[in-house]
PDB file of N, CA and C in Angstrom:
ATOM      1  N   MET A 266      10.131 -28.747 -11.185  1.00 44.00           N
ATOM      2  CA  MET A 266       8.725 -28.826 -10.843  1.00 44.00           C
ATOM      3  C   MET A 266       8.600 -29.637  -9.552  1.00 44.00           C
ATOM      4  N   LEU A 267       7.622 -29.267  -8.733  1.00 46.00           N
ATOM      5  CA  LEU A 267       7.418 -29.945  -7.460  1.00 46.00           C
ATOM      6  C   LEU A 267       6.690 -31.258  -7.650  1.00 46.00           C
ATOM      7  N   ASP A 268       7.116 -32.311  -6.920  1.00 49.00           N
ATOM      8  CA  ASP A 268       6.346 -33.545  -6.958  1.00 49.00           C
ATOM      9  C   ASP A 268       5.152 -33.397  -6.014  1.00 49.00           C
ATOM     10  N   ASN A 269       4.251 -34.388  -5.994  1.00 47.00           N
ATOM     11  CA  ASN A 269       3.019 -34.270  -5.201  1.00 47.00           C
ATOM     12  C   ASN A 269       3.275 -34.088  -3.713  1.00 47.00           C
ATOM     13  N   ILE A 270       4.232 -34.795  -3.141  1.00 46.00           N
ATOM     14  CA  ILE A 270       4.525 -34.670  -1.707  1.00 46.00           C
ATOM     15  C   ILE A 270       5.037 -33.265  -1.401  1.00 46.00           C
ATOM     16  N   ALA A 271       5.961 -32.784  -2.226  1.00 48.00           N
ATOM     17  CA  ALA A 271       6.492 -31.440  -2.008  1.00 48.00           C
ATOM     18  C   ALA A 271       5.399 -30.392  -2.196  1.00 48.00           C
ATOM     19  N   TRP A 272       4.511 -30.622  -3.170  1.00 42.00           N
ATOM     20  CA  TRP A 272       3.428 -29.671  -3.419  1.00 42.00           C
ATOM     21  C   TRP A 272       2.496 -29.583  -2.217  1.00 42.00           C
ATOM     22  N   HIS A 273       2.115 -30.732  -1.635  1.00 46.00           N
ATOM     23  CA  HIS A 273       1.241 -30.728  -0.458  1.00 46.00           C
ATOM     24  C   HIS A 273       1.937 -30.079   0.735  1.00 46.00           C
ATOM     25  N   ALA A 274       3.220 -30.331   0.908  1.00 45.00           N
ATOM     26  CA  ALA A 274       3.969 -29.697   1.995  1.00 45.00           C
ATOM     27  C   ALA A 274       4.017 -28.185   1.777  1.00 45.00           C
ATOM     28  N   HIS A 275       4.178 -27.767   0.528  1.00 43.00           N
ATOM     29  CA  HIS A 275       4.203 -26.352   0.186  1.00 43.00           C
ATOM     30  C   HIS A 275       2.864 -25.699   0.525  1.00 43.00           C
ATOM     31  N   LEU A 276       1.769 -26.372   0.206  1.00 44.00           N
ATOM     32  CA  LEU A 276       0.445 -25.835   0.526  1.00 44.00           C
ATOM     33  C   LEU A 276       0.249 -25.707   2.029  1.00 44.00           C
ATOM     34  N   LEU A 277       0.691 -26.719   2.779  1.00 43.00           N
ATOM     35  CA  LEU A 277       0.539 -26.680   4.230  1.00 43.00           C
ATOM     36  C   LEU A 277       1.361 -25.570   4.856  1.00 43.00           C
ATOM     37  N   SER A 278       2.443 -25.169   4.206  1.00 45.00           N
ATOM     38  CA  SER A 278       3.284 -24.102   4.743  1.00 45.00           C
ATOM     39  C   SER A 278       2.684 -22.720   4.492  1.00 45.00           C
ATOM     40  N   GLY A 279       1.588 -22.676   3.723  1.00 49.00           N
ATOM     41  CA  GLY A 279       0.952 -21.388   3.433  1.00 49.00           C
ATOM     42  C   GLY A 279       1.300 -20.852   2.066  1.00 49.00           C
ATOM     43  N   ALA A 280       2.287 -21.444   1.388  1.00 55.00           N
ATOM     44  CA  ALA A 280       2.644 -21.010   0.044  1.00 55.00           C
ATOM     45  C   ALA A 280       1.510 -21.399  -0.903  1.00 55.00           C
ATOM     46  N   GLY A 281       1.302 -20.609  -1.902  1.00 61.00           N
ATOM     47  CA  GLY A 281       0.281 -20.936  -2.878  1.00 61.00           C
ATOM     48  C   GLY A 281      -1.114 -20.531  -2.468  1.00 61.00           C
ATOM     49  N   THR A 282      -1.220 -19.776  -1.394  1.00 74.00           N
ATOM     50  CA  THR A 282      -2.527 -19.326  -0.947  1.00 74.00           C
ATOM     51  C   THR A 282      -3.031 -18.227  -1.870  1.00 74.00           C
ATOM     52  N   LEU A 283      -4.275 -18.339  -2.269  1.00 85.00           N
ATOM     53  CA  LEU A 283      -4.879 -17.307  -3.095  1.00 85.00           C
ATOM     54  C   LEU A 283      -5.391 -16.189  -2.197  1.00 85.00           C
ATOM     55  N   LEU A 284      -5.152 -14.967  -2.605  1.00 87.00           N
ATOM     56  CA  LEU A 284      -5.607 -13.810  -1.839  1.00 87.00           C
ATOM     57  C   LEU A 284      -7.023 -13.446  -2.268  1.00 87.00           C
ATOM     58  N   THR A 285      -7.866 -13.116  -1.313  1.00 88.00           N
ATOM     59  CA  THR A 285      -9.204 -12.628  -1.616  1.00 88.00           C
ATOM     60  C   THR A 285      -9.151 -11.106  -1.644  1.00 88.00           C
ATOM     61  N   LEU A 286      -9.470 -10.538  -2.786  1.00 87.00           N
ATOM     62  CA  LEU A 286      -9.475  -9.081  -2.904  1.00 87.00           C
ATOM     63  C   LEU A 286     -10.762  -8.507  -2.327  1.00 87.00           C
ATOM     64  N   ALA A 287     -10.627  -7.384  -1.661  1.00 86.00           N
ATOM     65  CA  ALA A 287     -11.759  -6.641  -1.112  1.00 86.00           C
ATOM     66  C   ALA A 287     -11.398  -5.160  -1.194  1.00 86.00           C
ATOM     67  N   ALA A 288     -12.357  -4.316  -0.961  1.00 84.00           N
ATOM     68  CA  ALA A 288     -12.101  -2.874  -1.007  1.00 84.00           C
ATOM     69  C   ALA A 288     -10.999  -2.490  -0.025  1.00 84.00           C
ATOM     70  N   SER A 289     -10.895  -3.196   1.086  1.00 86.00           N
ATOM     71  CA  SER A 289      -9.928  -2.859   2.130  1.00 86.00           C
ATOM     72  C   SER A 289      -8.479  -3.139   1.737  1.00 86.00           C
ATOM     73  N   ASN A 290      -8.234  -4.057   0.799  1.00 88.00           N
ATOM     74  CA  ASN A 290      -6.847  -4.373   0.454  1.00 88.00           C
ATOM     75  C   ASN A 290      -6.506  -4.129  -1.021  1.00 88.00           C
ATOM     76  N   PHE A 291      -7.465  -3.695  -1.807  1.00 85.00           N
ATOM     77  CA  PHE A 291      -7.283  -3.565  -3.252  1.00 85.00           C
ATOM     78  C   PHE A 291      -6.106  -2.660  -3.622  1.00 85.00           C
ATOM     79  N   THR A 292      -6.095  -1.436  -3.149  1.00 84.00           N
ATOM     80  CA  THR A 292      -5.052  -0.473  -3.522  1.00 84.00           C
ATOM     81  C   THR A 292      -3.685  -0.940  -3.061  1.00 84.00           C
ATOM     82  N   ARG A 293      -3.587  -1.415  -1.826  1.00 88.00           N
ATOM     83  CA  ARG A 293      -2.304  -1.899  -1.297  1.00 88.00           C
ATOM     84  C   ARG A 293      -1.755  -3.034  -2.143  1.00 88.00           C
ATOM     85  N   VAL A 294      -2.607  -3.986  -2.498  1.00 86.00           N
ATOM     86  CA  VAL A 294      -2.176  -5.142  -3.286  1.00 86.00           C
ATOM     87  C   VAL A 294      -1.650  -4.699  -4.648  1.00 86.00           C
ATOM     88  N   PHE A 295      -2.378  -3.829  -5.330  1.00 82.00           N
ATOM     89  CA  PHE A 295      -1.971  -3.423  -6.670  1.00 82.00           C
ATOM     90  C   PHE A 295      -0.760  -2.500  -6.676  1.00 82.00           C
ATOM     91  N   HIS A 296      -0.502  -1.795  -5.583  1.00 85.00           N
ATOM     92  CA  HIS A 296       0.689  -0.956  -5.510  1.00 85.00           C
ATOM     93  C   HIS A 296       1.914  -1.734  -5.060  1.00 85.00           C
ATOM     94  N   SER A 297       1.730  -2.874  -4.435  1.00 85.00           N
ATOM     95  CA  SER A 297       2.870  -3.617  -3.900  1.00 85.00           C
ATOM     96  C   SER A 297       3.266  -4.839  -4.721  1.00 85.00           C
ATOM     97  N   THR A 298       2.467  -5.211  -5.716  1.00 82.00           N
ATOM     98  CA  THR A 298       2.761  -6.405  -6.503  1.00 82.00           C
ATOM     99  C   THR A 298       2.789  -6.029  -7.984  1.00 82.00           C
ATOM    100  N   PRO A 299       3.906  -6.351  -8.669  1.00 81.00           N
ATOM    101  CA  PRO A 299       4.023  -5.957 -10.078  1.00 81.00           C
ATOM    102  C   PRO A 299       3.013  -6.631 -11.007  1.00 81.00           C
ATOM    103  N   LEU A 300       2.654  -7.876 -10.716  1.00 84.00           N
ATOM    104  CA  LEU A 300       1.752  -8.608 -11.599  1.00 84.00           C
ATOM    105  C   LEU A 300       0.695  -9.321 -10.763  1.00 84.00           C
ATOM    106  N   VAL A 301      -0.575  -8.979 -11.000  1.00 85.00           N
ATOM    107  CA  VAL A 301      -1.684  -9.585 -10.255  1.00 85.00           C
ATOM    108  C   VAL A 301      -2.659 -10.195 -11.260  1.00 85.00           C
ATOM    109  N   LEU A 302      -2.934 -11.477 -11.091  1.00 86.00           N
ATOM    110  CA  LEU A 302      -3.958 -12.151 -11.878  1.00 86.00           C
ATOM    111  C   LEU A 302      -5.228 -12.138 -11.042  1.00 86.00           C
ATOM    112  N   VAL A 303      -6.275 -11.484 -11.545  1.00 86.00           N
ATOM    113  CA  VAL A 303      -7.531 -11.379 -10.813  1.00 86.00           C
ATOM    114  C   VAL A 303      -8.527 -12.372 -11.405  1.00 86.00           C
ATOM    115  N   VAL A 304      -9.093 -13.187 -10.523  1.00 88.00           N
ATOM    116  CA  VAL A 304     -10.066 -14.195 -10.937  1.00 88.00           C
ATOM    117  C   VAL A 304     -11.407 -13.848 -10.304  1.00 88.00           C
ATOM    118  N   PHE A 305     -12.413 -13.697 -11.146  1.00 88.00           N
ATOM    119  CA  PHE A 305     -13.771 -13.439 -10.669  1.00 88.00           C
ATOM    120  C   PHE A 305     -14.440 -14.796 -10.467  1.00 88.00           C
ATOM    121  N   SER A 306     -15.012 -15.017  -9.287  1.00 89.00           N
ATOM    122  CA  SER A 306     -15.630 -16.323  -9.024  1.00 89.00           C
ATOM    123  C   SER A 306     -16.913 -16.153  -8.212  1.00 89.00           C
ATOM    124  N   VAL A 307     -17.698 -17.217  -8.230  1.00 89.00           N
ATOM    125  CA  VAL A 307     -18.906 -17.292  -7.411  1.00 89.00           C
ATOM    126  C   VAL A 307     -18.872 -18.611  -6.650  1.00 89.00           C
ATOM    127  N   ARG A 308     -19.395 -18.605  -5.451  1.00 86.00           N
ATOM    128  CA  ARG A 308     -19.297 -19.781  -4.568  1.00 86.00           C
ATOM    129  C   ARG A 308     -20.069 -20.985  -5.082  1.00 86.00           C
ATOM    130  N   TRP A 309     -21.154 -20.784  -5.813  1.00 90.00           N
ATOM    131  CA  TRP A 309     -22.016 -21.881  -6.219  1.00 90.00           C
ATOM    132  C   TRP A 309     -21.543 -22.583  -7.490  1.00 90.00           C
ATOM    133  N   CYS A 310     -20.506 -22.092  -8.128  1.00 90.00           N
ATOM    134  CA  CYS A 310     -20.046 -22.605  -9.425  1.00 90.00           C
ATOM    135  C   CYS A 310     -19.014 -23.721  -9.244  1.00 90.00           C
ATOM    136  N   ALA A 311     -19.346 -24.930  -9.691  1.00 90.00           N
ATOM    137  CA  ALA A 311     -18.425 -26.070  -9.583  1.00 90.00           C
ATOM    138  C   ALA A 311     -17.167 -25.836 -10.416  1.00 90.00           C
ATOM    139  N   SER A 312     -17.308 -25.221 -11.568  1.00 90.00           N
ATOM    140  CA  SER A 312     -16.138 -24.937 -12.411  1.00 90.00           C
ATOM    141  C   SER A 312     -15.196 -23.949 -11.729  1.00 90.00           C
ATOM    142  N   CYS A 313     -15.772 -22.978 -11.017  1.00 88.00           N
ATOM    143  CA  CYS A 313     -14.947 -22.008 -10.281  1.00 88.00           C
ATOM    144  C   CYS A 313     -14.156 -22.711  -9.183  1.00 88.00           C
ATOM    145  N   ALA A 314     -14.798 -23.640  -8.480  1.00 88.00           N
ATOM    146  CA  ALA A 314     -14.118 -24.385  -7.413  1.00 88.00           C
ATOM    147  C   ALA A 314     -12.966 -25.200  -7.982  1.00 88.00           C
ATOM    148  N   SER A 315     -13.185 -25.829  -9.118  1.00 89.00           N
ATOM    149  CA  SER A 315     -12.135 -26.595  -9.774  1.00 89.00           C
ATOM    150  C   SER A 315     -10.996 -25.687 -10.219  1.00 89.00           C
ATOM    151  N   LEU A 316     -11.346 -24.530 -10.761  1.00 91.00           N
ATOM    152  CA  LEU A 316     -10.345 -23.570 -11.193  1.00 91.00           C
ATOM    153  C   LEU A 316      -9.502 -23.089 -10.008  1.00 91.00           C
ATOM    154  N   MET A 317     -10.135 -22.876  -8.852  1.00 89.00           N
ATOM    155  CA  MET A 317      -9.402 -22.411  -7.672  1.00 89.00           C
ATOM    156  C   MET A 317      -8.305 -23.402  -7.278  1.00 89.00           C
ATOM    157  N   LEU A 318      -8.596 -24.696  -7.372  1.00 89.00           N
ATOM    158  CA  LEU A 318      -7.581 -25.710  -7.057  1.00 89.00           C
ATOM    159  C   LEU A 318      -6.401 -25.604  -8.021  1.00 89.00           C
ATOM    160  N   GLN A 319      -6.687 -25.409  -9.297  1.00 91.00           N
ATOM    161  CA  GLN A 319      -5.613 -25.277 -10.286  1.00 91.00           C
ATOM    162  C   GLN A 319      -4.821 -23.988 -10.069  1.00 91.00           C
ATOM    163  N   LEU A 320      -5.506 -22.919  -9.683  1.00 91.00           N
ATOM    164  CA  LEU A 320      -4.817 -21.658  -9.423  1.00 91.00           C
ATOM    165  C   LEU A 320      -3.939 -21.750  -8.181  1.00 91.00           C
ATOM    166  N   GLN A 321      -4.382 -22.492  -7.166  1.00 89.00           N
ATOM    167  CA  GLN A 321      -3.536 -22.708  -5.998  1.00 89.00           C
ATOM    168  C   GLN A 321      -2.264 -23.426  -6.397  1.00 89.00           C
ATOM    169  N   ARG A 322      -2.405 -24.434  -7.226  1.00 88.00           N
ATOM    170  CA  ARG A 322      -1.234 -25.176  -7.701  1.00 88.00           C
ATOM    171  C   ARG A 322      -0.307 -24.248  -8.495  1.00 88.00           C
ATOM    172  N   ALA A 323      -0.880 -23.409  -9.353  1.00 88.00           N
ATOM    173  CA  ALA A 323      -0.072 -22.460 -10.118  1.00 88.00           C
ATOM    174  C   ALA A 323       0.655 -21.494  -9.199  1.00 88.00           C
ATOM    175  N   SER A 324      -0.018 -21.053  -8.152  1.00 85.00           N
ATOM    176  CA  SER A 324       0.597 -20.139  -7.200  1.00 85.00           C
ATOM    177  C   SER A 324       1.788 -20.786  -6.492  1.00 85.00           C
ATOM    178  N   VAL A 325       1.636 -22.056  -6.137  1.00 84.00           N
ATOM    179  CA  VAL A 325       2.746 -22.792  -5.514  1.00 84.00           C
ATOM    180  C   VAL A 325       3.910 -22.893  -6.489  1.00 84.00           C
ATOM    181  N   LEU A 326       3.623 -23.235  -7.726  1.00 84.00           N
ATOM    182  CA  LEU A 326       4.691 -23.371  -8.715  1.00 84.00           C
ATOM    183  C   LEU A 326       5.388 -22.038  -8.972  1.00 84.00           C
ATOM    184  N   LEU A 327       4.634 -20.948  -9.050  1.00 82.00           N
ATOM    185  CA  LEU A 327       5.242 -19.635  -9.242  1.00 82.00           C
ATOM    186  C   LEU A 327       6.162 -19.264  -8.085  1.00 82.00           C
ATOM    187  N   SER A 328       5.735 -19.584  -6.867  1.00 78.00           N
ATOM    188  CA  SER A 328       6.554 -19.226  -5.701  1.00 78.00           C
ATOM    189  C   SER A 328       7.775 -20.122  -5.550  1.00 78.00           C
ATOM    190  N   SER A 329       7.794 -21.276  -6.239  1.00 80.00           N
ATOM    191  CA  SER A 329       8.936 -22.188  -6.125  1.00 80.00           C
ATOM    192  C   SER A 329       9.996 -21.941  -7.187  1.00 80.00           C
ATOM    193  N   LEU A 330       9.730 -21.055  -8.151  1.00 78.00           N
ATOM    194  CA  LEU A 330      10.696 -20.781  -9.209  1.00 78.00           C
ATOM    195  C   LEU A 330      11.885 -20.018  -8.665  1.00 78.00           C
ATOM    196  N   GLU A 331      13.040 -20.253  -9.252  1.00 74.00           N
ATOM    197  CA  GLU A 331      14.254 -19.516  -8.903  1.00 74.00           C
ATOM    198  C   GLU A 331      14.697 -18.740 -10.131  1.00 74.00           C
ATOM    199  N   PRO A 332      14.760 -17.441 -10.117  1.00 71.00           N
ATOM    200  CA  PRO A 332      14.307 -16.578  -9.036  1.00 71.00           C
ATOM    201  C   PRO A 332      12.779 -16.538  -8.997  1.00 71.00           C
ATOM    202  N   GLU A 333      12.270 -16.298  -7.813  1.00 67.00           N
ATOM    203  CA  GLU A 333      10.819 -16.266  -7.623  1.00 67.00           C
ATOM    204  C   GLU A 333      10.200 -15.142  -8.447  1.00 67.00           C
ATOM    205  N   ILE A 334       9.114 -15.453  -9.119  1.00 69.00           N
ATOM    206  CA  ILE A 334       8.398 -14.452  -9.896  1.00 69.00           C
ATOM    207  C   ILE A 334       7.409 -13.759  -8.966  1.00 69.00           C
ATOM    208  N   SER A 335       7.505 -12.447  -8.899  1.00 74.00           N
ATOM    209  CA  SER A 335       6.641 -11.689  -7.998  1.00 74.00           C
ATOM    210  C   SER A 335       5.261 -11.529  -8.633  1.00 74.00           C
ATOM    211  N   THR A 336       4.459 -12.572  -8.480  1.00 80.00           N
ATOM    212  CA  THR A 336       3.125 -12.620  -9.056  1.00 80.00           C
ATOM    213  C   THR A 336       2.143 -13.023  -7.971  1.00 80.00           C
ATOM    214  N   LEU A 337       0.985 -12.440  -7.996  1.00 84.00           N
ATOM    215  CA  LEU A 337      -0.045 -12.760  -7.029  1.00 84.00           C
ATOM    216  C   LEU A 337      -1.294 -13.177  -7.772  1.00 84.00           C
ATOM    217  N   ILE A 338      -1.930 -14.247  -7.302  1.00 89.00           N
ATOM    218  CA  ILE A 338      -3.215 -14.659  -7.850  1.00 89.00           C
ATOM    219  C   ILE A 338      -4.265 -14.316  -6.807  1.00 89.00           C
ATOM    220  N   ALA A 339      -5.223 -13.494  -7.208  1.00 89.00           N
ATOM    221  CA  ALA A 339      -6.235 -13.005  -6.276  1.00 89.00           C
ATOM    222  C   ALA A 339      -7.629 -13.284  -6.829  1.00 89.00           C
ATOM    223  N   THR A 340      -8.575 -13.474  -5.921  1.00 89.00           N
ATOM    224  CA  THR A 340      -9.951 -13.741  -6.322  1.00 89.00           C
ATOM    225  C   THR A 340     -10.875 -12.632  -5.825  1.00 89.00           C
ATOM    226  N   ILE A 341     -11.946 -12.434  -6.554  1.00 89.00           N
ATOM    227  CA  ILE A 341     -13.001 -11.520  -6.131  1.00 89.00           C
ATOM    228  C   ILE A 341     -14.300 -12.320  -6.127  1.00 89.00           C
ATOM    229  N   ASP A 342     -14.961 -12.343  -4.985  1.00 89.00           N
ATOM    230  CA  ASP A 342     -16.226 -13.053  -4.831  1.00 89.00           C
ATOM    231  C   ASP A 342     -17.343 -12.200  -5.430  1.00 89.00           C
ATOM    232  N   MET A 343     -17.861 -12.633  -6.565  1.00 89.00           N
ATOM    233  CA  MET A 343     -18.898 -11.860  -7.247  1.00 89.00           C
ATOM    234  C   MET A 343     -20.268 -12.003  -6.594  1.00 89.00           C
ATOM    235  N   ASP A 344     -20.408 -12.923  -5.643  1.00 90.00           N
ATOM    236  CA  ASP A 344     -21.669 -13.080  -4.917  1.00 90.00           C
ATOM    237  C   ASP A 344     -21.822 -12.061  -3.795  1.00 90.00           C
ATOM    238  N   ASP A 345     -20.728 -11.460  -3.378  1.00 90.00           N
ATOM    239  CA  ASP A 345     -20.755 -10.512  -2.264  1.00 90.00           C
ATOM    240  C   ASP A 345     -21.140  -9.128  -2.781  1.00 90.00           C
ATOM    241  N   PRO A 346     -22.311  -8.611  -2.384  1.00 90.00           N
ATOM    242  CA  PRO A 346     -22.750  -7.299  -2.892  1.00 90.00           C
ATOM    243  C   PRO A 346     -21.785  -6.168  -2.545  1.00 90.00           C
ATOM    244  N   GLN A 347     -20.998  -6.329  -1.487  1.00 89.00           N
ATOM    245  CA  GLN A 347     -20.018  -5.297  -1.129  1.00 89.00           C
ATOM    246  C   GLN A 347     -18.890  -5.192  -2.161  1.00 89.00           C
ATOM    247  N   ASN A 348     -18.742  -6.223  -2.990  1.00 87.00           N
ATOM    248  CA  ASN A 348     -17.673  -6.225  -3.983  1.00 87.00           C
ATOM    249  C   ASN A 348     -18.069  -5.613  -5.318  1.00 87.00           C
ATOM    250  N   VAL A 349     -19.317  -5.184  -5.479  1.00 86.00           N
ATOM    251  CA  VAL A 349     -19.760  -4.626  -6.768  1.00 86.00           C
ATOM    252  C   VAL A 349     -18.892  -3.434  -7.190  1.00 86.00           C
ATOM    253  N   PRO A 350     -18.621  -2.439  -6.320  1.00 85.00           N
ATOM    254  CA  PRO A 350     -17.752  -1.333  -6.753  1.00 85.00           C
ATOM    255  C   PRO A 350     -16.343  -1.815  -7.119  1.00 85.00           C
ATOM    256  N   LEU A 351     -15.845  -2.791  -6.399  1.00 83.00           N
ATOM    257  CA  LEU A 351     -14.519  -3.339  -6.677  1.00 83.00           C
ATOM    258  C   LEU A 351     -14.499  -4.059  -8.023  1.00 83.00           C
ATOM    259  N   ILE A 352     -15.541  -4.824  -8.308  1.00 81.00           N
ATOM    260  CA  ILE A 352     -15.643  -5.528  -9.586  1.00 81.00           C
ATOM    261  C   ILE A 352     -15.652  -4.519 -10.728  1.00 81.00           C
ATOM    262  N   MET A 353     -16.399  -3.450 -10.578  1.00 81.00           N
ATOM    263  CA  MET A 353     -16.466  -2.428 -11.616  1.00 81.00           C
ATOM    264  C   MET A 353     -15.104  -1.755 -11.795  1.00 81.00           C
ATOM    265  N   LYS A 354     -14.398  -1.519 -10.699  1.00 77.00           N
ATOM    266  CA  LYS A 354     -13.083  -0.885 -10.765  1.00 77.00           C
ATOM    267  C   LYS A 354     -12.089  -1.779 -11.502  1.00 77.00           C
ATOM    268  N   VAL A 355     -12.068  -3.058 -11.194  1.00 73.00           N
ATOM    269  CA  VAL A 355     -11.123  -3.974 -11.832  1.00 73.00           C
ATOM    270  C   VAL A 355     -11.464  -4.154 -13.299  1.00 73.00           C
ATOM    271  N   ARG A 356     -12.725  -4.314 -13.608  1.00 69.00           N
ATOM    272  CA  ARG A 356     -13.125  -4.485 -15.007  1.00 69.00           C
ATOM    273  C   ARG A 356     -12.837  -3.244 -15.837  1.00 69.00           C
ATOM    274  N   ALA A 357     -12.804  -2.080 -15.200  1.00 63.00           N
ATOM    275  CA  ALA A 357     -12.538  -0.835 -15.915  1.00 63.00           C
ATOM    276  C   ALA A 357     -11.048  -0.602 -16.102  1.00 63.00           C
ATOM    277  N   GLY A 358     -10.222  -1.560 -15.680  1.00 62.00           N
ATOM    278  CA  GLY A 358      -8.777  -1.440 -15.899  1.00 62.00           C
ATOM    279  C   GLY A 358      -7.992  -1.055 -14.669  1.00 62.00           C
ATOM    280  N   GLY A 359      -8.566  -1.221 -13.517  1.00 54.00           N
ATOM    281  CA  GLY A 359      -7.817  -0.975 -12.284  1.00 54.00           C
ATOM    282  C   GLY A 359      -8.200   0.306 -11.594  1.00 54.00           C
ATOM    283  N   GLY A 360      -8.183   1.401 -12.279  1.00 49.00           N
ATOM    284  CA  GLY A 360      -8.570   2.673 -11.705  1.00 49.00           C
ATOM    285  C   GLY A 360      -7.835   3.010 -10.428  1.00 49.00           C
ATOM    286  N   LEU A 361      -6.534   2.718 -10.372  1.00 48.00           N
ATOM    287  CA  LEU A 361      -5.782   2.988  -9.153  1.00 48.00           C
ATOM    288  C   LEU A 361      -5.667   4.488  -8.924  1.00 48.00           C
ATOM    289  N   VAL A 362      -5.923   4.861  -7.683  1.00 41.00           N
ATOM    290  CA  VAL A 362      -5.856   6.275  -7.311  1.00 41.00           C
ATOM    291  C   VAL A 362      -4.789   6.458  -6.266  1.00 41.00           C
TER     292      VAL A 362
END
């Protein structure tokens, strides 16, 4: 497990970054990554903000495992009206075409 200094250095290197899902990258992400954890969030929610910090930490820990687990943690902004079709697609089980 990473100590706090190593964890902060890992974050600064770009590891552990959460991906924001959008219609433009949805299909590519789901076809290129075996396991994707999708988190629905809203900008005004304090609990969502706290959860994002924990998910970033989880992403760093996943990427530091040997062998690395090919897992992606992605978020969908439920406040963005452009994401409504994407939210419906993910909630319906992916609907990959």
